[in-house]
Short mmCIF file of C-alpha atoms (C1' of nucleotides) in Angstrom, two decimals:
data_model
loop_
_atom_site.label_atom_id
_atom_site.label_comp_id
_atom_site.label_asym_id
_atom_site.label_seq_id
_atom_site.Cartn_x
_atom_site.Cartn_y
_atom_site.Cartn_z
CA UNK L 95 -0.23 -0.05 0.17
CA UNK L 96 3.04 2.80 -1.54
CA UNK L 97 0.45 5.13 -2.33
CA UNK L 98 -1.28 5.58 0.64
CA UNK L 99 2.45 6.97 2.23
CA UNK L 100 2.44 9.70 -0.54
CA UNK L 101 1.53 13.03 0.26
CA UNK L 102 -1.14 14.73 -1.22
CA UNK L 103 1.03 16.85 -3.60
CA UNK L 104 1.95 13.38 -4.79
CA UNK L 105 -0.83 12.15 -5.60
CA UNK L 106 -1.77 14.59 -7.52
CA UNK L 107 1.44 14.24 -9.43
CA UNK L 108 0.51 10.84 -10.35
CA UNK L 109 -3.16 12.18 -11.01
CA UNK L 110 -1.67 14.35 -13.87
CA UNK L 111 0.76 12.16 -15.28
CA UNK L 112 -2.35 9.22 -15.95
CA UNK L 113 -4.60 11.77 -16.80
CA UNK L 114 -2.00 12.87 -19.66
CA UNK L 115 -2.29 9.80 -21.10
CA UNK L 116 -6.39 8.91 -20.31
CA UNK L 117 -6.79 9.80 -23.68
CA UNK L 118 -7.81 7.86 -27.07
CA UNK L 119 -5.47 9.50 -28.81
CA UNK L 120 -2.65 10.49 -26.69
CA UNK L 121 -2.82 5.90 -25.58
CA UNK L 122 -2.49 5.00 -29.48
CA UNK L 123 0.25 7.49 -29.20
CA UNK L 124 2.46 5.95 -26.62
CA UNK L 125 1.49 2.78 -28.63
CA UNK L 126 3.25 3.82 -30.96
CA UNK L 127 6.68 4.42 -28.40
CA UNK L 128 7.28 1.25 -26.64
CA UNK L 129 10.26 -0.10 -26.46
CA UNK L 130 12.62 2.69 -26.45
CA UNK L 131 11.01 3.60 -29.95
CA UNK L 132 11.60 7.73 -31.05
CA UNK L 133 9.14 9.73 -32.88
CA UNK L 134 8.63 12.83 -34.38
CA UNK L 135 5.79 15.19 -34.58
CA UNK L 136 5.10 14.77 -38.44
CA UNK L 137 5.81 10.72 -38.54
CA UNK L 138 3.19 10.55 -35.37
CA UNK L 139 0.48 12.67 -37.06
CA UNK L 140 0.78 11.15 -39.87
CA UNK L 141 0.81 7.21 -38.02
CA UNK L 142 -2.23 8.92 -36.03
CA UNK L 143 -4.05 10.55 -39.49
CA UNK L 144 -4.72 13.79 -36.86
CA UNK L 145 -3.67 17.58 -37.41
CA UNK L 146 -0.26 18.89 -36.71
CA UNK L 147 -1.28 21.18 -33.88
CA UNK L 148 -3.04 18.58 -32.57
CA UNK L 149 -0.44 16.37 -32.55
CA UNK L 150 1.92 19.16 -31.44
CA UNK L 151 -0.74 19.81 -28.48
CA UNK L 152 -0.92 16.58 -27.65
CA UNK L 153 2.83 15.66 -26.77
CA UNK L 154 3.04 18.65 -25.29
CA UNK L 155 0.80 17.60 -22.26
CA UNK L 156 2.19 14.28 -22.24
CA UNK L 157 5.49 16.32 -21.78
CA UNK L 158 4.61 18.59 -19.61
CA UNK L 159 3.19 16.22 -17.22
CA UNK L 160 6.28 13.66 -17.26
CA UNK L 161 5.40 10.90 -19.44
CA UNK L 162 7.39 12.14 -22.26
CA UNK L 163 10.92 13.41 -23.25
CA UNK L 164 11.67 15.38 -26.47
CA UNK L 165 14.71 16.27 -28.09
CA UNK L 166 15.23 18.54 -31.35
CA UNK L 167 17.45 17.01 -33.90
CA UNK L 168 17.85 19.96 -36.95
CA UNK L 169 14.32 21.06 -37.75
CA UNK L 170 12.82 17.82 -35.94
CA UNK L 171 11.46 17.02 -32.79
CA UNK L 172 11.75 13.33 -31.48
CA UNK L 173 9.28 12.00 -28.44
CA UNK L 174 10.21 9.43 -26.60
CA UNK L 175 8.95 7.65 -23.34
CA UNK L 176 10.24 9.38 -19.79
CA UNK L 177 10.13 6.27 -17.99
CA UNK L 178 9.80 2.83 -20.44
CA UNK L 179 8.11 0.96 -17.61
CA UNK L 180 5.48 3.68 -18.67
CA UNK L 181 4.15 0.78 -21.35
CA UNK L 182 2.95 -1.27 -18.98
CA UNK L 183 0.20 0.75 -18.21
CA UNK L 184 -0.82 0.74 -21.80
CA UNK L 185 -0.24 -2.87 -21.73
CA UNK L 186 -2.34 -3.73 -18.70
CA UNK L 187 -5.43 -1.31 -19.28
CA UNK L 188 -5.78 -2.76 -22.97
CA UNK L 189 -5.54 -6.58 -21.74
CA UNK L 190 -8.18 -5.18 -18.94
CA UNK L 191 -10.66 -4.07 -21.82
CA UNK L 192 -9.79 -7.30 -23.65
CA UNK L 193 -12.57 -9.08 -22.43
CA UNK W 220 2.57 -3.13 -29.88
CA UNK W 221 -0.27 -4.31 -28.90
CA UNK W 222 -2.45 -1.11 -28.71
CA UNK W 223 -2.46 -0.41 -31.97
CA UNK W 224 -4.52 -3.48 -32.99
CA UNK W 225 -7.43 -1.93 -31.22
CA UNK W 226 -10.36 -0.37 -32.65
CA UNK W 227 -11.50 2.78 -32.04
CA UNK W 228 -13.97 2.00 -29.39
CA UNK W 229 -11.46 -0.16 -27.93
CA UNK W 230 -9.14 2.70 -27.42
CA UNK W 231 -11.88 5.21 -26.09
CA UNK W 232 -12.68 2.26 -22.99
CA UNK W 233 -8.95 2.23 -22.17
CA UNK W 234 -8.78 5.98 -22.02
CA UNK W 235 -11.79 5.91 -20.21
CA UNK W 236 -10.35 3.27 -17.57
CA UNK W 237 -7.22 5.41 -17.14
CA UNK W 238 -9.49 8.45 -17.15
CA UNK W 239 -11.50 6.86 -13.88
CA UNK W 240 -8.64 6.19 -12.24
CA UNK W 241 -6.52 9.46 -12.95
CA UNK W 242 -7.62 11.44 -10.49
CA UNK W 243 -6.22 11.75 -6.69
CA UNK W 244 -8.98 10.81 -4.67
CA UNK W 245 -9.50 7.99 -6.84
CA UNK W 246 -5.92 6.94 -6.64
CA UNK W 247 -5.94 6.77 -3.23
CA UNK W 248 -9.21 5.04 -2.95
CA UNK W 249 -7.23 2.14 -5.09
CA UNK W 250 -4.77 2.21 -3.30
CA UNK W 251 -6.27 0.64 -0.01
CA UNK W 252 -8.21 -1.94 -2.60
CA UNK W 253 -4.82 -3.94 -3.57
CA UNK W 254 -3.92 -7.62 -2.69
CA UNK W 255 -8.11 -8.42 -3.37
CA UNK W 256 -9.02 -6.11 -0.66
CA UNK W 257 -12.57 -5.74 0.02
CA UNK W 258 -14.14 -1.99 0.89
CA UNK W 259 -17.37 -0.58 1.83
CA UNK W 260 -18.27 2.83 1.49
CA UNK W 261 -18.25 4.13 4.22
CA UNK W 262 -15.25 2.18 5.57
CA UNK W 263 -13.53 4.61 2.77
CA UNK W 264 -15.35 7.56 3.41
CA UNK W 265 -14.16 6.94 7.02
CA UNK W 266 -10.86 6.40 5.44
CA UNK W 267 -9.88 8.78 3.64
CA UNK W 268 -11.94 11.85 5.22
CA UNK W 269 -14.20 12.60 2.35
CA UNK W 270 -17.99 13.30 1.94
CA UNK W 271 -20.35 9.98 1.75
CA UNK W 272 -21.72 11.21 -1.50
CA UNK W 273 -18.25 12.12 -2.89
CA UNK W 274 -17.40 8.64 -2.16
CA UNK W 275 -20.13 6.59 -3.53
CA UNK W 276 -19.87 9.19 -6.79
CA UNK W 277 -15.91 8.26 -7.14
CA UNK W 278 -16.36 4.72 -6.63
CA UNK W 279 -19.55 5.17 -9.37
CA UNK W 280 -17.07 6.04 -12.08
CA UNK W 281 -14.99 3.37 -10.74
CA UNK W 282 -17.28 0.99 -11.28
CA UNK W 283 -19.02 2.32 -14.43
CA UNK W 284 -16.09 2.08 -16.28
CA UNK W 285 -14.31 -0.97 -15.10
CA UNK W 286 -12.21 -0.73 -12.49
CA UNK W 287 -14.23 -2.00 -9.43
CA UNK W 288 -16.66 -4.34 -9.04
CA UNK W 289 -19.28 -4.10 -5.85
CA UNK W 290 -21.34 -6.66 -3.90
CA UNK W 291 -24.13 -5.78 -1.36
CA UNK W 292 -24.04 -7.31 1.70
CA UNK W 293 -26.94 -6.54 4.11
CA UNK W 294 -26.71 -2.66 4.16
CA UNK W 295 -22.65 -2.45 2.82
CA UNK W 296 -21.97 -2.86 -0.14
CA UNK W 297 -18.21 -3.67 -0.58
CA UNK W 298 -16.19 -2.34 -3.52
CA UNK W 299 -12.90 -4.01 -4.78
CA UNK W 300 -10.79 -4.76 -8.20
CA UNK W 301 -12.49 -6.21 -10.83
CA UNK W 302 -8.59 -7.52 -12.24
CA UNK W 303 -6.16 -7.37 -9.81
CA UNK W 304 -3.26 -6.54 -12.35
CA UNK W 305 -4.54 -3.07 -12.56
CA UNK W 306 -3.12 -1.82 -8.95
CA UNK W 307 0.45 -2.40 -11.12
CA UNK W 308 -1.25 1.04 -12.26
CA UNK W 309 -1.04 2.48 -9.40
CA UNK W 310 2.27 1.17 -8.42
CA UNK W 311 3.88 2.02 -11.41
CA UNK W 312 2.39 6.04 -11.61
CA UNK W 313 3.57 6.10 -8.11
CA UNK W 314 6.74 4.51 -8.82
CA UNK W 315 7.98 7.26 -11.83
CA UNK W 316 6.63 10.30 -9.32
CA UNK W 317 8.60 9.87 -7.38
CA UNK W 318 12.26 10.64 -8.40
"C1'" DA Y 211 17.58 36.89 -47.50
"C1'" DA Y 212 14.14 34.32 -49.49
"C1'" DT Y 213 11.43 30.50 -49.05
"C1'" DA Y 214 10.47 25.75 -47.17
"C1'" DA Y 215 9.82 22.33 -43.79
"C1'" DT Y 216 8.98 21.20 -39.43
"C1'" DT Y 217 7.47 22.52 -34.60
"C1'" DA Y 218 4.87 25.39 -30.88
"C1'" DT Y 219 1.21 28.62 -29.33
"C1'" DG Y 220 -2.97 31.32 -28.82
"C1'" DC Y 221 -7.31 31.74 -29.78
"C1'" DA Y 222 -12.48 30.31 -29.31
"C1'" DA Y 223 -16.87 26.84 -29.15
"C1'" DA Y 224 -17.92 23.09 -27.84
"C1'" DT Y 225 -17.81 19.14 -24.75
"C1'" DA Y 226 -16.78 17.06 -20.32
"C1'" DT Y 227 -15.92 16.53 -15.28
"C1'" DA Y 228 -15.87 18.22 -10.18
"C1'" DT Y 229 -17.84 19.34 -5.99
"C1'" DA Y 230 -21.10 19.36 -2.64
"C1'" DA Y 231 -25.51 20.31 -0.47
"C1'" DA Y 232 -30.05 17.96 -0.86
"C1'" DT Y 233 -32.62 13.97 -1.86
"C1'" DA Y 234 -34.07 9.70 -3.11
"C1'" DT Y 235 -33.61 4.54 -2.17
"C1'" DA Y 236 -32.32 0.46 -0.11
"C1'" DT Y 237 -31.77 -2.69 3.72
"C1'" DT Y 238 -31.95 -4.10 8.15
"C1'" DC Y 239 -34.25 -3.74 13.15
"C1'" DT Y 240 -37.72 -3.07 16.37
"C1'" DA Z 208 -45.03 -0.13 9.84
"C1'" DG Z 209 -41.58 2.96 11.23
"C1'" DA Z 210 -36.81 4.54 12.60
"C1'" DA Z 211 -31.79 4.05 11.34
"C1'" DT Z 212 -28.16 3.08 9.01
"C1'" DA Z 213 -25.93 2.72 4.47
"C1'" DT Z 214 -25.85 3.76 -0.31
"C1'" DA Z 215 -27.10 5.89 -5.14
"C1'" DT Z 216 -28.71 9.82 -7.34
"C1'" DT Z 217 -29.94 14.30 -8.74
"C1'" DT Z 218 -28.75 19.08 -9.03
"C1'" DA Z 219 -26.26 23.09 -10.05
"C1'" DT Z 220 -21.80 25.77 -10.35
"C1'" DA Z 221 -17.78 25.94 -11.46
"C1'" DT Z 222 -13.57 24.14 -13.69
"C1'" DA Z 223 -11.07 22.24 -16.95
"C1'" DT Z 224 -10.05 20.14 -22.20
"C1'" DT Z 225 -10.54 18.92 -26.17
"C1'" DT Z 226 -10.38 20.64 -31.12
"C1'" DG Z 227 -8.88 22.58 -35.51
"C1'" DC Z 228 -7.63 27.51 -37.23
"C1'" DA Z 229 -4.68 30.64 -37.71
"C1'" DT Z 230 -0.32 32.15 -36.78
"C1'" DA Z 231 4.43 32.28 -34.91
"C1'" DA Z 232 8.63 30.19 -34.21
"C1'" DT Z 233 12.90 27.46 -34.91
"C1'" DT Z 234 15.92 25.67 -38.52
"C1'" DA Z 235 17.48 24.51 -43.61
"C1'" DT Z 236 18.75 25.52 -48.25
"C1'" DT Z 237 19.25 27.68 -51.95
#
DNA sequence: AATAATTATGCAAATATATAAATATATTCT
DNA sequence: AGAATATATTTATATATTTGCATAATTATT
């Protein structure tokens, strides 16, 4: 029962992290970023067939809440998981929604 | 990359499940429901020191989205995890917010 | 320096969510 | 049936989120 030792601010932070993930498109984004993969904004916006600005928005939210990290290389910005264990969350939820 | 095989409705369902969890009080509730524990509404509302109606509301959301299950026994309703692997999500997020 | 390519931001309208108070429903006990 | 206990629902207000468009900012190329 580790979470109960968390102070309210840590609870809040955990909630914000999950809230960032809890969106269909953002789950889809994370689905493409397993195994340490790094993708650019354009690659993601083409993969998922969503607007560029919308894509950037979603990536910004995921980065802001500590789910993703980014690294600029020339014209491109690569996004990737900050903690690779975060893939487990997507795995777990997708398994639980299969039944 | 299992999640990418999910249809949009499944993605939506996964997002709803995570959205249900992504709230400070609801994370705290789940923190008390690990290891197959079952708790009543009153127990939770006293443990967390929140309004009865608010507690019931949060539990209703968790149940509606498939995170919890409930079982009435007399005057009491016991709530517990539907898939015990869901504890991993809380564990994972709390670990990731520690650093 | 002008253009193209990539990414990020500001804005606004529609939609969704949170909270608490009041009330309703369900069950047990006398 | 009536009172007490436990849980659920309704309602209203406040707040937050999503989305796409328009635009700005950054970097590379010619």
